Amino acid sequence: MTRVAIALALTALVVASFVARWHVLADTPWPVGVDGFFYPLQVRSLLEHGSLAYPASPLTFWWMTPFAAATDPIVGAKLGAALGGALVAVPAYAVGARLGRSWAAGLVAAALAAGSAGSAYLSIEFVKQGIGVTVGLTALWLVLRALEAPTPRRAAAALAGIAATLLAHKLAALLVVVVAAHAALYEARTRLRGRRLIYAYVAAAAAVLLLVGLGLAMPQRFVSGTDVALVGHAFTRHAQWADPALATHGFTLHMEYEALLACIVSLAAAVLAYRRRDVVALAIAALGIVLAIPWLDVTDPQGLAFRARVIAFVPLALSAAVVAGALVCRHKVVPVALCVLAALLGLRALRERRDGIIVAHPAMVAAVLAATDQLPHGATAIVPERHIAFMLAYLDRADVSLRPERVPYAHRVRVMPLAFMSEELQQALDAARADPTVAAPPIGLHPRHRNGLVLVEEPTWDWLLARLPGPLRRHYARWPTI
């Protein structure tokens, strides 16, 4: 198959995947996902001030900025999310072709990645992670090139790829660093002797110290102690053998069983990788097996296990390339047969997946817009839900915070959605509205429900807390957030 034909096949995969993602994102004029408004908020800040509004890994926002400059921050963020996720087919092909030692195996990997339910979900919900996977696979390809034929230029390109992944997303960077370090140390042990081997170990130790230092200095941008601590909460005693990506009360997100499929394919790939001493393929297969451990705690939407299992399509695609490559080499499977398989798998990229999508309700958007004239000058809105907090920050240009402790008492204004309120708190709100001694009664902003979204100044909040039963008073005084 010529390079032109391969380029056309990859282009078709990227276009199909982009169109499917874009249709889902463009269904609403507002951002989608829990952190939907976070992305246009950051992009707008880059356009207006040249810096991010909140500390974060910046590469995703830099990527979105040209699209936003040509359109607007919301449309630009959506275009960047859809295209950045769809482009995963290209590095998936490059890595898959090297691991499978066949261009046909690379096409199988590209088709699986582009048509993945997990990858599509990342473009909707975890955009930084989705673009981080695309950048991370590119970095992995650069690492493989450098290991195959070490030259200063290739080594510099590999390091640049890893640095770009660090600037894109923490989890993607961690996976690339682990795989790359494992492969590099293996190559060092087999190729180097004496002082050169010692130098390699010293360089590896220095790299680890550098990453630790970056995490301590900039915990929002790089892997920090808080992120590492999440590993301790990633497991549970209750096994879920179907390997869902998320399983909360009344809702399960299976991602088309990609984690389970990744485990099966990775087991076969691990045997093949072990026989030919391919440490990179073996590390990727190990990832596919680990992500399918039934005791991963996927009940927490904010947990590490959910974030990790969503990217099960990565080991699925790359391990499938290893298996496909072995079929070509050992069993003389005609590459055309694998092309047909890749084409059939590529049809999945046309699917518009809406499972688990969170859309901003028009009434809630109207309520947030109504807060513009109600927020006192110089006040900071204390919001228990980051989805609404970022909506306020974007639509009203308001100062927001999830925690009250960071804001001086005189500048605090609580903004609470109905889902945050117990019956007792709603009754206290109604009582405050009816009590003439309350100087600043609660303000209902929602057009459909008096308590759909309520603005409460801090003295009134104290008044409300004093009238709640002891357990509820302590609960709301802690200000639980999501």
Coordinates of C-alpha atoms in Angstrom, one line a residue:
M1 CA 0.0 0.0 0.0
T2 CA 1.5 3.3 -1.0
R3 CA 2.0 6.2 1.4
V4 CA -0.6 8.2 -0.5
A5 CA -3.2 5.5 0.1
I6 CA -2.3 5.3 3.8
A7 CA -2.6 9.1 4.1
L8 CA -6.0 9.0 2.4
A9 CA -7.2 6.3 4.7
L10 CA -6.0 8.2 7.8
T11 CA -7.6 11.4 6.5
A12 CA -10.9 9.6 6.0
L13 CA -10.8 8.3 9.6
V14 CA -10.0 11.7 11.0
V15 CA -12.7 13.4 9.0
A16 CA -15.3 10.8 9.9
S17 CA -14.4 11.0 13.6
F18 CA -14.3 14.8 13.6
V19 CA -17.7 15.1 12.0
A20 CA -19.3 12.7 14.4
R21 CA -17.9 14.5 17.4
W22 CA -18.7 17.9 16.0
H23 CA -22.4 17.0 15.5
V24 CA -22.7 16.0 19.2
L25 CA -20.9 19.1 20.4
A26 CA -22.8 21.5 18.1
D27 CA -26.3 20.2 19.2
T28 CA -26.4 23.0 21.7
P29 CA -25.0 26.6 21.5
W30 CA -23.5 26.1 25.0
P31 CA -20.5 24.1 26.0
V32 CA -21.2 20.5 27.1
G33 CA -19.7 18.5 29.9
V34 CA -19.3 19.2 33.6
D35 CA -16.3 21.5 32.9
G36 CA -17.7 22.6 29.6
F37 CA -17.5 26.4 30.3
F38 CA -14.0 26.0 31.7
Y39 CA -12.5 25.7 28.2
P40 CA -13.9 28.8 26.6
L41 CA -13.2 30.6 29.8
Q42 CA -9.5 29.8 29.6
V43 CA -9.4 30.4 25.9
R44 CA -11.1 33.8 26.2
S45 CA -8.5 34.7 28.9
L46 CA -5.7 33.8 26.5
L47 CA -7.2 35.9 23.8
E48 CA -7.8 38.9 26.1
H49 CA -4.9 38.8 28.5
G50 CA -2.4 36.3 27.1
S51 CA -2.6 34.1 30.2
L52 CA -4.9 31.5 31.6
A53 CA -7.7 32.4 34.1
Y54 CA -6.9 29.4 36.2
P55 CA -3.7 27.4 36.6
A56 CA -3.8 24.3 34.3
S57 CA -1.8 22.3 31.8
P58 CA -1.9 24.9 29.0
L59 CA -1.4 23.1 25.7
T60 CA -5.0 22.3 25.1
F61 CA -6.0 25.9 25.5
W62 CA -3.2 27.1 23.2
W63 CA -4.4 24.6 20.6
M64 CA -8.0 26.0 20.9
T65 CA -7.0 29.6 20.7
P66 CA -6.7 29.9 16.8
F67 CA -10.1 28.3 16.4
A68 CA -11.5 30.7 19.0
A69 CA -9.9 33.7 17.3
A70 CA -11.5 32.8 14.0
T71 CA -15.0 32.2 15.6
D72 CA -15.6 32.7 19.3
P73 CA -14.4 31.0 22.5
I74 CA -17.3 28.5 22.7
V75 CA -17.2 27.4 19.1
G76 CA -13.4 27.5 19.1
A77 CA -13.2 25.3 22.1
K78 CA -15.6 22.8 20.5
L79 CA -13.7 22.8 17.2
G80 CA -10.4 22.2 19.1
A81 CA -12.0 19.4 21.1
A82 CA -13.5 17.6 18.1
L83 CA -10.4 17.9 15.9
G84 CA -7.9 17.2 18.7
G85 CA -9.7 14.0 19.6
A86 CA -10.2 12.9 16.0
L87 CA -6.5 13.3 15.2
V88 CA -5.7 10.4 17.6
A89 CA -5.9 8.2 14.5
V90 CA -2.6 9.5 13.1
P91 CA -0.3 8.7 16.1
A92 CA -2.2 5.5 16.8
Y93 CA -1.3 4.4 13.2
A94 CA 2.3 5.5 13.7
V95 CA 2.7 3.6 17.0
G96 CA 0.6 0.6 15.9
A97 CA 2.6 0.2 12.6
R98 CA 5.8 0.1 14.6
L99 CA 4.6 -2.3 17.3
G100 CA 2.8 -4.5 14.7
R101 CA 5.7 -4.2 12.2
S102 CA 3.1 -3.7 9.5
W103 CA 1.3 -0.8 7.9
A104 CA -1.9 -2.9 8.0
A105 CA -1.6 -3.3 11.7
G106 CA -1.2 0.4 12.0
L107 CA -4.5 0.9 10.2
V108 CA -6.2 -1.4 12.6
A109 CA -4.9 0.6 15.5
A110 CA -6.0 3.9 13.9
A111 CA -9.5 2.6 13.1
L112 CA -10.0 1.4 16.7
A113 CA -8.7 4.6 18.2
A114 CA -10.7 6.9 15.9
G115 CA -13.9 4.9 16.3
S116 CA -13.5 4.4 20.1
A117 CA -16.4 5.2 22.4
G118 CA -13.9 6.3 25.0
S119 CA -12.1 8.7 22.7
A120 CA -15.4 10.2 21.6
Y121 CA -16.3 10.7 25.3
L122 CA -13.1 12.5 26.0
S123 CA -13.9 15.1 23.3
I124 CA -17.1 15.8 25.2
E125 CA -16.3 15.5 28.9
F126 CA -12.5 15.3 29.5
V127 CA -11.1 17.4 26.6
K128 CA -7.7 18.0 28.1
Q129 CA -7.3 14.3 28.6
G130 CA -8.4 13.5 25.0
I131 CA -5.9 15.9 23.5
G132 CA -3.3 14.7 25.9
V133 CA -3.8 11.1 24.6
T134 CA -3.3 12.4 21.0
V135 CA -0.1 14.2 22.0
G136 CA 1.0 11.4 24.2
L137 CA 0.8 8.8 21.4
T138 CA 2.8 11.2 19.2
A139 CA 5.4 11.4 21.9
L140 CA 5.4 7.6 22.2
W141 CA 6.0 7.3 18.5
L142 CA 8.9 9.7 18.8
V143 CA 10.3 7.6 21.6
L144 CA 10.1 4.5 19.5
R145 CA 11.9 6.2 16.7
A146 CA 14.7 7.3 19.0
L147 CA 15.1 3.8 20.5
E148 CA 15.2 2.1 17.1
A149 CA 18.0 4.4 15.8
P150 CA 19.4 6.6 18.5
T151 CA 20.6 10.0 17.2
P152 CA 20.8 13.4 19.0
R153 CA 18.0 14.8 16.8
R154 CA 15.6 11.9 17.4
A155 CA 16.4 12.0 21.2
A156 CA 15.6 15.7 21.2
A157 CA 12.4 15.1 19.4
A158 CA 11.4 12.4 21.8
L159 CA 12.1 14.7 24.8
A160 CA 10.1 17.5 23.1
G161 CA 7.2 15.1 22.7
I162 CA 7.2 14.1 26.3
A163 CA 7.4 17.8 27.3
A164 CA 4.4 18.6 25.1
T165 CA 2.5 15.7 26.8
L166 CA 3.4 17.1 30.2
L167 CA 1.9 20.5 29.0
A168 CA -1.3 18.7 27.8
H169 CA -2.5 16.4 30.5
K170 CA -1.1 14.8 33.7
L171 CA -2.4 11.3 33.3
A172 CA -1.4 11.0 29.6
A173 CA 2.0 12.3 30.5
L174 CA 2.4 9.8 33.4
L175 CA 1.6 6.9 31.1
V176 CA 4.0 8.0 28.4
V177 CA 6.8 8.6 30.9
V178 CA 6.3 5.2 32.5
V179 CA 6.3 3.4 29.2
A180 CA 9.2 5.4 27.8
A181 CA 11.3 5.1 31.0
H182 CA 10.8 1.4 31.1
A183 CA 11.8 1.0 27.5
A184 CA 14.8 3.4 27.8
L185 CA 16.2 1.6 30.9
Y186 CA 15.8 -1.8 29.2
E187 CA 17.7 -0.5 26.1
A188 CA 20.3 1.1 28.3
R189 CA 20.9 -2.2 30.2
T190 CA 21.2 -4.2 27.0
R191 CA 23.3 -1.7 24.9
L192 CA 25.4 0.2 27.5
R193 CA 28.2 -0.9 29.8
G194 CA 30.4 0.7 32.4
R195 CA 30.3 4.5 32.8
R196 CA 27.7 4.9 30.1
L197 CA 25.2 2.7 32.0
I198 CA 25.9 4.7 35.1
Y199 CA 25.3 7.9 33.3
A200 CA 22.0 6.6 32.0
Y201 CA 20.9 5.7 35.5
V202 CA 21.9 9.2 36.8
A203 CA 20.0 10.8 33.9
A204 CA 16.9 8.8 34.8
A205 CA 17.2 9.7 38.5
A206 CA 17.6 13.4 37.5
A207 CA 14.5 13.2 35.3
V208 CA 12.5 11.7 38.2
L209 CA 13.7 14.5 40.5
L210 CA 12.8 17.1 37.9
L211 CA 9.2 15.7 37.6
V212 CA 8.8 15.6 41.4
G213 CA 10.1 19.2 41.6
L214 CA 7.7 20.4 38.9
G215 CA 4.8 18.7 40.7
L216 CA 5.7 20.4 44.0
A217 CA 6.2 23.8 42.3
M218 CA 3.1 23.7 40.0
P219 CA 0.7 21.1 41.3
Q220 CA -2.1 22.3 39.0
R221 CA 0.0 21.8 35.9
F222 CA 2.1 18.7 36.7
V223 CA 1.6 15.4 38.7
S224 CA 1.5 16.3 42.4
G225 CA 1.3 14.5 45.7
T226 CA -2.5 15.1 45.7
D227 CA -2.7 13.2 42.3
V228 CA -0.6 10.4 43.6
A229 CA -2.8 10.1 46.7
L230 CA -5.7 9.3 44.4
V231 CA -4.2 5.9 43.7
G232 CA -5.1 4.9 47.3
H233 CA -8.8 5.5 46.6
A234 CA -8.8 3.8 43.2
F235 CA -9.8 0.3 44.4
T236 CA -12.8 -1.2 46.2
R237 CA -13.7 -4.6 47.6
H238 CA -16.7 -4.9 45.3
A239 CA -15.8 -6.4 42.0
Q240 CA -17.6 -5.3 38.8
W241 CA -16.8 -8.0 36.2
A242 CA -18.3 -6.2 33.2
D243 CA -15.6 -3.5 33.7
P244 CA -17.8 -0.4 33.3
A245 CA -16.0 3.0 33.0
L246 CA -18.5 4.5 35.5
A247 CA -21.1 2.9 37.7
T248 CA -23.0 5.2 40.0
H249 CA -26.4 4.8 41.6
G250 CA -28.9 4.3 38.7
F251 CA -26.3 5.1 36.0
T252 CA -23.7 2.9 34.3
L253 CA -21.3 3.9 31.5
H254 CA -19.8 0.9 29.7
M255 CA -18.0 2.6 26.9
E256 CA -19.0 -0.4 24.7
Y257 CA -17.0 -2.7 26.9
E258 CA -13.7 -1.4 25.7
A259 CA -11.9 -2.1 28.9
L260 CA -13.0 -5.8 28.8
L261 CA -12.0 -6.1 25.1
A262 CA -8.7 -4.4 25.9
C263 CA -7.9 -7.0 28.5
I264 CA -8.6 -9.9 26.2
V265 CA -6.6 -8.5 23.3
S266 CA -3.8 -7.3 25.7
L267 CA -3.4 -10.8 27.1
A268 CA -2.7 -12.1 23.6
A269 CA -0.4 -9.2 22.8
A270 CA 1.5 -9.7 26.1
V271 CA 2.4 -13.3 25.1
L272 CA 3.6 -12.1 21.7
A273 CA 5.5 -9.2 23.1
Y274 CA 7.2 -11.4 25.7
R275 CA 8.4 -13.8 23.0
R276 CA 10.0 -11.1 21.0
R277 CA 11.3 -9.1 24.0
D278 CA 9.3 -6.0 23.0
V279 CA 9.2 -4.0 26.2
V280 CA 7.0 -1.2 24.9
A281 CA 4.4 -3.6 23.6
L282 CA 4.6 -5.5 26.9
A283 CA 4.1 -2.3 28.9
I284 CA 1.1 -1.3 26.9
A285 CA -0.4 -4.8 27.2
A286 CA 0.1 -4.6 30.9
L287 CA -1.8 -1.3 31.0
G288 CA -4.7 -3.0 29.2
I289 CA -4.8 -5.8 31.7
V290 CA -4.5 -3.4 34.7
L291 CA -7.4 -1.2 33.5
A292 CA -9.6 -4.3 33.4
I293 CA -9.1 -5.2 37.1
P294 CA -12.7 -5.7 38.4
W295 CA -11.8 -4.1 41.7
L296 CA -11.2 -0.6 40.3
D297 CA -13.5 1.8 42.0
V298 CA -15.5 3.4 39.2
T299 CA -18.3 4.6 41.4
D300 CA -16.8 8.1 41.8
P301 CA -17.2 10.4 38.8
Q302 CA -14.3 12.4 40.1
G303 CA -12.1 9.4 40.8
L304 CA -8.9 8.2 39.1
A305 CA -10.4 4.8 38.1
F306 CA -13.0 6.5 35.9
R307 CA -10.4 8.7 34.2
A308 CA -8.1 5.8 33.7
R309 CA -10.7 3.3 32.3
V310 CA -12.0 5.8 29.8
I311 CA -8.7 5.5 27.9
A312 CA -8.8 1.7 27.7
F313 CA -9.1 2.2 23.9
V314 CA -5.4 3.1 23.9
P315 CA -4.1 -0.4 24.9
L316 CA -7.0 -1.9 23.0
A317 CA -5.9 -0.3 19.7
L318 CA -2.1 -0.8 20.2
S319 CA -2.4 -4.4 21.5
A320 CA -4.7 -5.1 18.5
A321 CA -1.9 -3.8 16.2
V322 CA 0.6 -6.2 17.9
V323 CA -1.8 -9.2 17.3
A324 CA -2.6 -8.1 13.7
G325 CA 1.1 -7.7 13.0
A326 CA 1.8 -11.3 14.2
L327 CA -1.0 -12.6 11.9
V328 CA 0.7 -11.0 9.0
C329 CA 4.2 -12.2 9.8
R330 CA 3.5 -15.7 11.1
H331 CA 0.3 -16.8 9.5
K332 CA 0.7 -15.0 6.2
V333 CA -2.6 -13.2 6.6
V334 CA -3.0 -11.0 3.5
P335 CA -2.7 -7.3 4.5
V336 CA -5.7 -6.6 2.3
A337 CA -7.8 -8.6 4.8
L338 CA -6.6 -6.4 7.6
C339 CA -7.4 -3.4 5.5
V340 CA -11.0 -4.6 5.2
L341 CA -11.1 -5.2 9.0
A342 CA -9.8 -1.6 9.5
A343 CA -12.4 -0.2 7.2
L344 CA -15.2 -2.1 9.1
L345 CA -13.8 -0.8 12.4
G346 CA -13.5 2.6 10.9
L347 CA -17.2 2.8 10.3
R348 CA -17.6 3.1 14.1
A349 CA -16.0 6.5 13.8
L350 CA -19.2 7.7 12.1
R351 CA -21.3 7.0 15.2
E352 CA -22.6 10.0 17.2
R353 CA -22.2 8.9 20.8
R354 CA -24.2 10.8 23.5
D355 CA -23.9 8.4 26.4
G356 CA -23.1 10.3 29.6
I357 CA -23.3 13.7 28.0
I358 CA -24.1 16.7 30.3
V359 CA -25.8 19.6 28.6
A360 CA -26.3 23.1 30.1
H361 CA -30.1 23.4 30.5
P362 CA -31.5 26.6 28.9
A363 CA -33.3 27.5 32.2
M364 CA -30.1 27.2 34.2
V365 CA -28.3 29.4 31.6
A366 CA -31.0 32.0 32.0
A367 CA -30.7 31.8 35.8
V368 CA -26.9 32.3 35.6
L369 CA -27.4 35.3 33.2
A370 CA -29.9 36.7 35.7
A371 CA -27.2 36.8 38.4
T372 CA -25.3 39.5 36.5
D373 CA -27.4 42.3 38.0
Q374 CA -27.8 40.7 41.4
L375 CA -24.2 40.0 42.4
P376 CA -23.0 42.9 44.6
H377 CA -20.0 44.8 43.3
G378 CA -16.7 43.2 44.4
A379 CA -18.4 40.0 45.6
T380 CA -17.1 36.5 44.9
A381 CA -19.7 33.9 44.2
I382 CA -19.2 30.8 46.3
V383 CA -20.6 27.9 44.3
P384 CA -20.7 24.2 45.4
E385 CA -20.8 22.9 41.8
R386 CA -17.9 23.7 39.4
H387 CA -20.2 23.3 36.3
I388 CA -22.2 26.3 37.5
A389 CA -19.1 28.1 38.8
F390 CA -17.5 28.1 35.4
M391 CA -20.8 29.1 33.8
L392 CA -21.0 32.1 36.1
A393 CA -17.4 33.0 35.4
Y394 CA -17.9 32.9 31.7
L395 CA -21.4 34.3 31.2
D396 CA -21.3 36.9 34.0
R397 CA -17.5 37.5 34.2
A398 CA -18.0 37.0 37.9
D399 CA -15.3 36.1 40.4
V400 CA -16.1 32.6 41.6
S401 CA -14.7 30.1 44.1
L402 CA -15.7 26.6 45.2
R403 CA -14.4 27.2 48.7
P404 CA -15.5 30.0 51.1
E405 CA -12.3 30.0 53.2
R406 CA -10.4 31.6 50.4
V407 CA -12.7 34.7 50.2
P408 CA -13.0 37.5 52.9
Y409 CA -16.3 37.3 54.7
A410 CA -17.6 40.7 53.4
H411 CA -17.1 39.6 49.8
R412 CA -18.9 36.2 50.0
V413 CA -22.1 35.5 48.2
R414 CA -23.4 31.9 48.1
V415 CA -25.0 30.7 44.8
M416 CA -26.7 27.3 45.2
P417 CA -28.6 25.1 42.8
L418 CA -31.6 23.1 43.8
A419 CA -29.7 19.8 43.7
F420 CA -27.5 21.1 46.6
M421 CA -30.5 21.8 48.9
S422 CA -32.3 19.6 51.4
E423 CA -36.0 20.1 52.2
E424 CA -35.0 21.7 55.4
L425 CA -32.7 24.2 53.7
Q426 CA -35.5 25.1 51.2
Q427 CA -37.9 25.7 54.1
A428 CA -35.3 28.0 55.7
L429 CA -34.9 29.9 52.4
D430 CA -38.7 30.4 52.3
A431 CA -38.7 31.5 55.9
A432 CA -35.9 34.0 55.2
R433 CA -37.9 35.5 52.3
A434 CA -40.9 36.0 54.5
D435 CA -39.0 37.4 57.5
P436 CA -38.8 41.2 57.4
T437 CA -35.8 41.2 59.8
V438 CA -33.6 39.6 57.1
A439 CA -31.9 42.5 55.5
A440 CA -30.9 40.7 52.3
P441 CA -33.5 38.0 51.5
P442 CA -32.5 35.1 49.3
I443 CA -32.9 35.9 45.6
G444 CA -34.3 33.2 43.3
L445 CA -32.7 33.4 39.8
H446 CA -34.2 30.4 38.1
P447 CA -37.2 31.0 35.8
R448 CA -38.9 27.7 36.6
H449 CA -38.4 27.1 40.3
R450 CA -38.0 29.6 43.2
N451 CA -35.1 27.6 44.5
G452 CA -33.7 26.4 41.1
L453 CA -30.7 28.7 41.6
V454 CA -30.5 30.9 44.7
L455 CA -28.2 33.8 45.5
V456 CA -27.6 34.3 49.3
E457 CA -25.4 36.9 50.9
E458 CA -23.2 35.8 53.7
P459 CA -25.1 37.2 56.7
T460 CA -28.3 35.6 55.4
W461 CA -26.4 32.3 55.0
D462 CA -25.5 32.5 58.7
W463 CA -29.1 33.1 59.4
L464 CA -30.1 30.0 57.4
L465 CA -27.5 27.8 59.1
A466 CA -28.7 28.8 62.5
R467 CA -32.2 27.5 61.7
L468 CA -31.1 24.1 60.4
P469 CA -30.9 20.9 62.6
G470 CA -27.5 20.2 64.1
P471 CA -26.4 17.5 61.6
L472 CA -27.5 19.5 58.6
R473 CA -26.0 22.6 59.9
R474 CA -22.6 20.9 60.2
H475 CA -23.0 19.4 56.8
Y476 CA -23.7 22.7 55.1
A477 CA -21.1 24.6 57.2
R478 CA -18.5 22.2 55.6
W479 CA -19.8 23.4 52.2
P480 CA -19.6 20.1 50.3
T481 CA -18.6 20.6 46.6
I482 CA -18.6 18.6 43.4

